[in-house]
Tab-separated table of C-alpha atoms and ligand atoms in Angstrom:
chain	number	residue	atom	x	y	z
A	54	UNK	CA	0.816	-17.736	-15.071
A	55	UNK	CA	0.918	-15.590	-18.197
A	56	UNK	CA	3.171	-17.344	-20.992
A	57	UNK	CA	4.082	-15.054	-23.940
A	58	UNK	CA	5.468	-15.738	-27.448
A	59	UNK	CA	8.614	-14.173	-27.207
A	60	UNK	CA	10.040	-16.388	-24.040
A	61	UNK	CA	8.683	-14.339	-21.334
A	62	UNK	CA	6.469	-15.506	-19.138
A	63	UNK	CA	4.986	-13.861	-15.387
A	64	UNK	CA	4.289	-15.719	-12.731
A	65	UNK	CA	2.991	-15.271	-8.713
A	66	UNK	CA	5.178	-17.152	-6.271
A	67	UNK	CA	8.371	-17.446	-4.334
A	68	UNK	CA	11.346	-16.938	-6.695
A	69	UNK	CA	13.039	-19.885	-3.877
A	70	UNK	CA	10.566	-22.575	-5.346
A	71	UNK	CA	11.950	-22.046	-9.072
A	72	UNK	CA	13.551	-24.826	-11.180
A	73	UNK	CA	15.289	-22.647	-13.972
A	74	UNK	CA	18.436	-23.222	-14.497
A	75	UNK	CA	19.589	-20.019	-12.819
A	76	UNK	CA	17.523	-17.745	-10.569
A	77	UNK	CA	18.481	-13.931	-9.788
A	78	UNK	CA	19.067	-12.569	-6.447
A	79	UNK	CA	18.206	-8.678	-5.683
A	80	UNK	CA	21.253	-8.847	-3.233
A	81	UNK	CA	22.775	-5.579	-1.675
A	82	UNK	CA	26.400	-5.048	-2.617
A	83	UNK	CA	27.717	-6.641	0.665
A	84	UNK	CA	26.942	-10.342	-0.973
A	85	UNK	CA	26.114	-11.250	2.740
A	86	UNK	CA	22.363	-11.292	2.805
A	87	UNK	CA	19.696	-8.963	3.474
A	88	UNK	CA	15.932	-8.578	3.848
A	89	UNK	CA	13.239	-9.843	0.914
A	90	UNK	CA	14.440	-11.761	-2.037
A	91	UNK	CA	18.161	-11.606	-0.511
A	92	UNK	CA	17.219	-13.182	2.713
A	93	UNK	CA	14.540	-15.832	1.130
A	94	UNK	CA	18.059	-17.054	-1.260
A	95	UNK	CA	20.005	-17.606	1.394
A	96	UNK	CA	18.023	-19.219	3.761
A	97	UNK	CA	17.151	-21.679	1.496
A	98	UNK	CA	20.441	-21.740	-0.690
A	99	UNK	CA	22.063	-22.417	2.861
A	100	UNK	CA	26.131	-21.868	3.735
A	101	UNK	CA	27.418	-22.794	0.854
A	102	UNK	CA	25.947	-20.088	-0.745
A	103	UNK	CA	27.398	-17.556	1.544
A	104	UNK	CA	30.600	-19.184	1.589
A	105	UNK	CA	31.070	-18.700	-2.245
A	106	UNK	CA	29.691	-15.055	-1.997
A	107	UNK	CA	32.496	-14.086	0.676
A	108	UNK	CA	34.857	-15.918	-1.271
A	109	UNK	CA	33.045	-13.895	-4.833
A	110	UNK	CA	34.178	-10.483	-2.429
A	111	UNK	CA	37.704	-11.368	-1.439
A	112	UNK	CA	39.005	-12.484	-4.842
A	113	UNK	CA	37.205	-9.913	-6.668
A	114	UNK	CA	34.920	-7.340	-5.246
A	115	UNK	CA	36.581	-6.671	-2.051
A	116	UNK	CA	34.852	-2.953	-1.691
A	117	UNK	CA	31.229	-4.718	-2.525
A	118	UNK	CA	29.149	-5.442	-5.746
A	119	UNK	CA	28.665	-2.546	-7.737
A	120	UNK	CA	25.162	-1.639	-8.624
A	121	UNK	CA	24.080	-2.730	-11.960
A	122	UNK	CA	26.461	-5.484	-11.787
A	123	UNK	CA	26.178	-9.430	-11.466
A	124	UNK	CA	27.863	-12.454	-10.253
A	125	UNK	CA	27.124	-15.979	-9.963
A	126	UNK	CA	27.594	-18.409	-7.277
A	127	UNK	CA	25.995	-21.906	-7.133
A	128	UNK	CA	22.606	-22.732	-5.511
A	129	UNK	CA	23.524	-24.422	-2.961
A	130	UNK	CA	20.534	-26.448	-1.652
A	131	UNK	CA	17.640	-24.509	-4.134
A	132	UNK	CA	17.048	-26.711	-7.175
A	133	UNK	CA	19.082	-24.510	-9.270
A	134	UNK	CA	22.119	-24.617	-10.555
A	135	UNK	CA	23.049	-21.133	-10.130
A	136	UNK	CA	22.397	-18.020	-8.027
A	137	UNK	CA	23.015	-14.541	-9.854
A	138	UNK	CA	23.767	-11.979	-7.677
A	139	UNK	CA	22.749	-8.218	-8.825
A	140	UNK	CA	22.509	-5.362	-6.611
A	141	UNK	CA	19.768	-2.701	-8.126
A	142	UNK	CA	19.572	0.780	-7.554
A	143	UNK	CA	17.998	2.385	-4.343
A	144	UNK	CA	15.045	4.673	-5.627
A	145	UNK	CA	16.115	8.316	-5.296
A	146	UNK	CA	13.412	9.922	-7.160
A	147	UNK	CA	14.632	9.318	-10.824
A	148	UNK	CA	17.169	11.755	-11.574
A	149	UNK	CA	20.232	9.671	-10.509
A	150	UNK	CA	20.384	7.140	-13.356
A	151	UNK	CA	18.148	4.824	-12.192
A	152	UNK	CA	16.565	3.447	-14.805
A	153	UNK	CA	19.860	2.543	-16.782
A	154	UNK	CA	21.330	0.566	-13.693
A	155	UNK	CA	18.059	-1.621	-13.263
A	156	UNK	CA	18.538	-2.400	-16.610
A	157	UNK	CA	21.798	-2.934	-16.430
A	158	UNK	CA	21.256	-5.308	-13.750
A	159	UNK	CA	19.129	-7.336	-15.904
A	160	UNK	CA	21.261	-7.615	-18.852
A	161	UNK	CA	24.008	-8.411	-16.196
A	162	UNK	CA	22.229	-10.866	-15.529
A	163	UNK	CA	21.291	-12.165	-18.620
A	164	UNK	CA	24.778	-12.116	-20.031
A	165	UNK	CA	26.316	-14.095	-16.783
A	166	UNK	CA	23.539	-16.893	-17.355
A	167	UNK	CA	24.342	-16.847	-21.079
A	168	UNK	CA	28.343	-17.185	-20.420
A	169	UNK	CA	27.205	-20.272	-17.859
A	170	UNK	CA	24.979	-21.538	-20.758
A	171	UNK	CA	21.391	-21.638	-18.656
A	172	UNK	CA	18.750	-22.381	-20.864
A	173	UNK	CA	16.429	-20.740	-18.287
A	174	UNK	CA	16.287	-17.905	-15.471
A	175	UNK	CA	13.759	-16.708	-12.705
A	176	UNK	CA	13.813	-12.578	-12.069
A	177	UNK	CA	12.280	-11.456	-8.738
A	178	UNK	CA	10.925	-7.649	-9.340
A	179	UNK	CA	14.246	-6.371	-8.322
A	180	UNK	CA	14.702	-3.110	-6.503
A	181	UNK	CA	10.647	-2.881	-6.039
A	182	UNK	CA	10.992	-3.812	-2.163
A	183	UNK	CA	13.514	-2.218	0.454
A	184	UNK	CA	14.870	-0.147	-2.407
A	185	UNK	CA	11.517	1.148	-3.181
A	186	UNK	CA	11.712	1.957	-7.017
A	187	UNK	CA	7.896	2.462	-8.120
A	188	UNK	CA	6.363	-0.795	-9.541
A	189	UNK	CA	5.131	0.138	-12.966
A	190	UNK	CA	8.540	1.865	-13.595
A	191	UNK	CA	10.754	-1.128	-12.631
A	192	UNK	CA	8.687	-3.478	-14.742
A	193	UNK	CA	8.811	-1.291	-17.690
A	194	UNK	CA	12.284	-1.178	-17.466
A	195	UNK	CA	12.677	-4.986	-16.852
A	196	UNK	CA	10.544	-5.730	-20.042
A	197	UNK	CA	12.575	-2.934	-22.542
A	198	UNK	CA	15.961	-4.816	-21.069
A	199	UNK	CA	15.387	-8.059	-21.177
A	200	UNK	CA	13.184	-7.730	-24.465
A	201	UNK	CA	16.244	-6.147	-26.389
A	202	UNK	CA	18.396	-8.427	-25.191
A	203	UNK	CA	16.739	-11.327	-26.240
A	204	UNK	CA	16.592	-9.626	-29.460
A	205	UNK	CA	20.102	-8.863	-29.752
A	206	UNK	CA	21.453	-12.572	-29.033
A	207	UNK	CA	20.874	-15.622	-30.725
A	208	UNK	CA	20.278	-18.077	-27.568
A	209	UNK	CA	17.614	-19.812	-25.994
A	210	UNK	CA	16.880	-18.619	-23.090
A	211	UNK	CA	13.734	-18.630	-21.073
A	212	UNK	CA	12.638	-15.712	-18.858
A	213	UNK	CA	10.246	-16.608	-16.237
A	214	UNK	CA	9.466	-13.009	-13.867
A	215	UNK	CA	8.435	-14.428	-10.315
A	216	UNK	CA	6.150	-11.862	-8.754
A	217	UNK	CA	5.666	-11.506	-5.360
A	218	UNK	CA	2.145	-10.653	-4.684
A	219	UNK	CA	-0.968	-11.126	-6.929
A	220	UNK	CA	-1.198	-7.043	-6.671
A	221	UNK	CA	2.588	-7.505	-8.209
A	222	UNK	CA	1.713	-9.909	-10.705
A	223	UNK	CA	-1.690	-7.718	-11.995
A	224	UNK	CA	1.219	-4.632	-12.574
A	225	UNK	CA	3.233	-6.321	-14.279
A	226	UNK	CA	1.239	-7.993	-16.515
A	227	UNK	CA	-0.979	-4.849	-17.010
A	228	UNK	CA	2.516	-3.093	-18.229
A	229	UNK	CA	3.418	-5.952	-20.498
A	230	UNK	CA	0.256	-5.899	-22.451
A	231	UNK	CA	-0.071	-1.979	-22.618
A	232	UNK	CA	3.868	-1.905	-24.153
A	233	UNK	CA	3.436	-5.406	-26.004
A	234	UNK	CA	-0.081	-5.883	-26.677
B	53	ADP	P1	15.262	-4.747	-3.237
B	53	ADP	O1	16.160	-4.503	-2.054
B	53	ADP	O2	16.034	-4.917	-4.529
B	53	ADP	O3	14.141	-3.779	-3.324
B	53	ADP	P2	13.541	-6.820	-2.051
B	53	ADP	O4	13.924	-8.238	-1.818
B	53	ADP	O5	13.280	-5.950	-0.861
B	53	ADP	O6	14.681	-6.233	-3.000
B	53	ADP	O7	12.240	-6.768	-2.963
B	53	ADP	C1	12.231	-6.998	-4.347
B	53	ADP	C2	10.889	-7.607	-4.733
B	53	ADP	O8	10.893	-8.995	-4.419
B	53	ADP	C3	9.682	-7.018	-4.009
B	53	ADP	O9	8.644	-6.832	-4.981
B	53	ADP	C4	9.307	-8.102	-3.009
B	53	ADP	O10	7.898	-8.112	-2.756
B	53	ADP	C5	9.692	-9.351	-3.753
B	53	ADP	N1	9.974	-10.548	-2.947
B	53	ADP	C6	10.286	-10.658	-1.629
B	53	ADP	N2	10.499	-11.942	-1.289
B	53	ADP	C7	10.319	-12.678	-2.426
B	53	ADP	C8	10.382	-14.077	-2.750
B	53	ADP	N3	10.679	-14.973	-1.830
B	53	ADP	N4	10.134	-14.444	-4.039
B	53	ADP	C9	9.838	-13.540	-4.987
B	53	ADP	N5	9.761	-12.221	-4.753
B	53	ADP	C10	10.003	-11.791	-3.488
């Protein structure tokens, strides 16, 4: 584990065995589960989970979570107290904007755990899986997010990134101290 001085800190594990106050799910816009992170959430979130993301896409998403976006459900049985939902961008190469919706899916995120007043929240390395955005990309634009959000709002909030695999975890923290120092 790799704590730095501005609230960030990287970590190898399994985003389900995080305590912060909210964790983030790399969900698909269906809200229904999926492969990787998505399927980990709700398997150990459990139905109630899934009942409050069906109910999430019949009061107000009906056609599916846009990309970039985020919503919050409850953890169900995870030792949370909230799930937010994103759904990042599918790697096409670059050239279709990307970038500015896996950002946007961490400020999303961000902002919804702000508005539920979490003091702390757990990022898996979302879109690096299924959708296959390259590694070093994805966690520079995680970092340059999250690090000008932080600086733009006045709250205490923790950021703990939960990396996968100790290949995963060696990226990202390579990135962080070649942008950060
Ligand atoms: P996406 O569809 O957004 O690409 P995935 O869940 O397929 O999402 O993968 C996102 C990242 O999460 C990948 O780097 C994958 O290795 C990692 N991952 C998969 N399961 C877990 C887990 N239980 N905890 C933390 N990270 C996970």
């Amino acid at each position: 584990m790799i704590e730095f001085s501005d609230g960030i800190t990287l970590l190898q594990g399994d985003i389900i065995r995080e305590t912060s106050d909210a964790i983030v799910n790399a969900a698909n816009s269906s809200l229904l589960g999926g492969m990787g992170v998505d399927g980990a959430i709700h398997r150990a979130g459990g139905p109630k989970v899934l009942a409050e993301c069906k109910a999430v896409r019949e009061s107000r998403y009906p056609d599916g979570l846009p990309t970039g976006e985020a919503v919050a459900t409850s953890a169900g049985n995870l030792s949370s107290k909230w799930i937010i939902h994103t759904v990042g961008p599918i790697w096409r190469g670059g050239a279709s904007g990307e970038e500015a919706l896996l950002k946007s899916c961490y400020t999303s995120a961000l902002d919804t755990a702000s508005q539920l007043g979490a003091k702390s929240i757990s990022f898996p390395a979302i879109s690096t899986g299924v959708y296959g955005y390259p590694k070093e990309r994805a966690a520079i634009a995680a970092f340059s997010a999250v690090k000008e959000w932080l600086s733009a709002h006045s709250v205490e909030l923790s950021v703990r990134f939960v990396l996968y695999s100790a290949s995963d975890m060696d990226t990202w923290s390579a990135v962080y101290k070649a942008l950060y120092g």
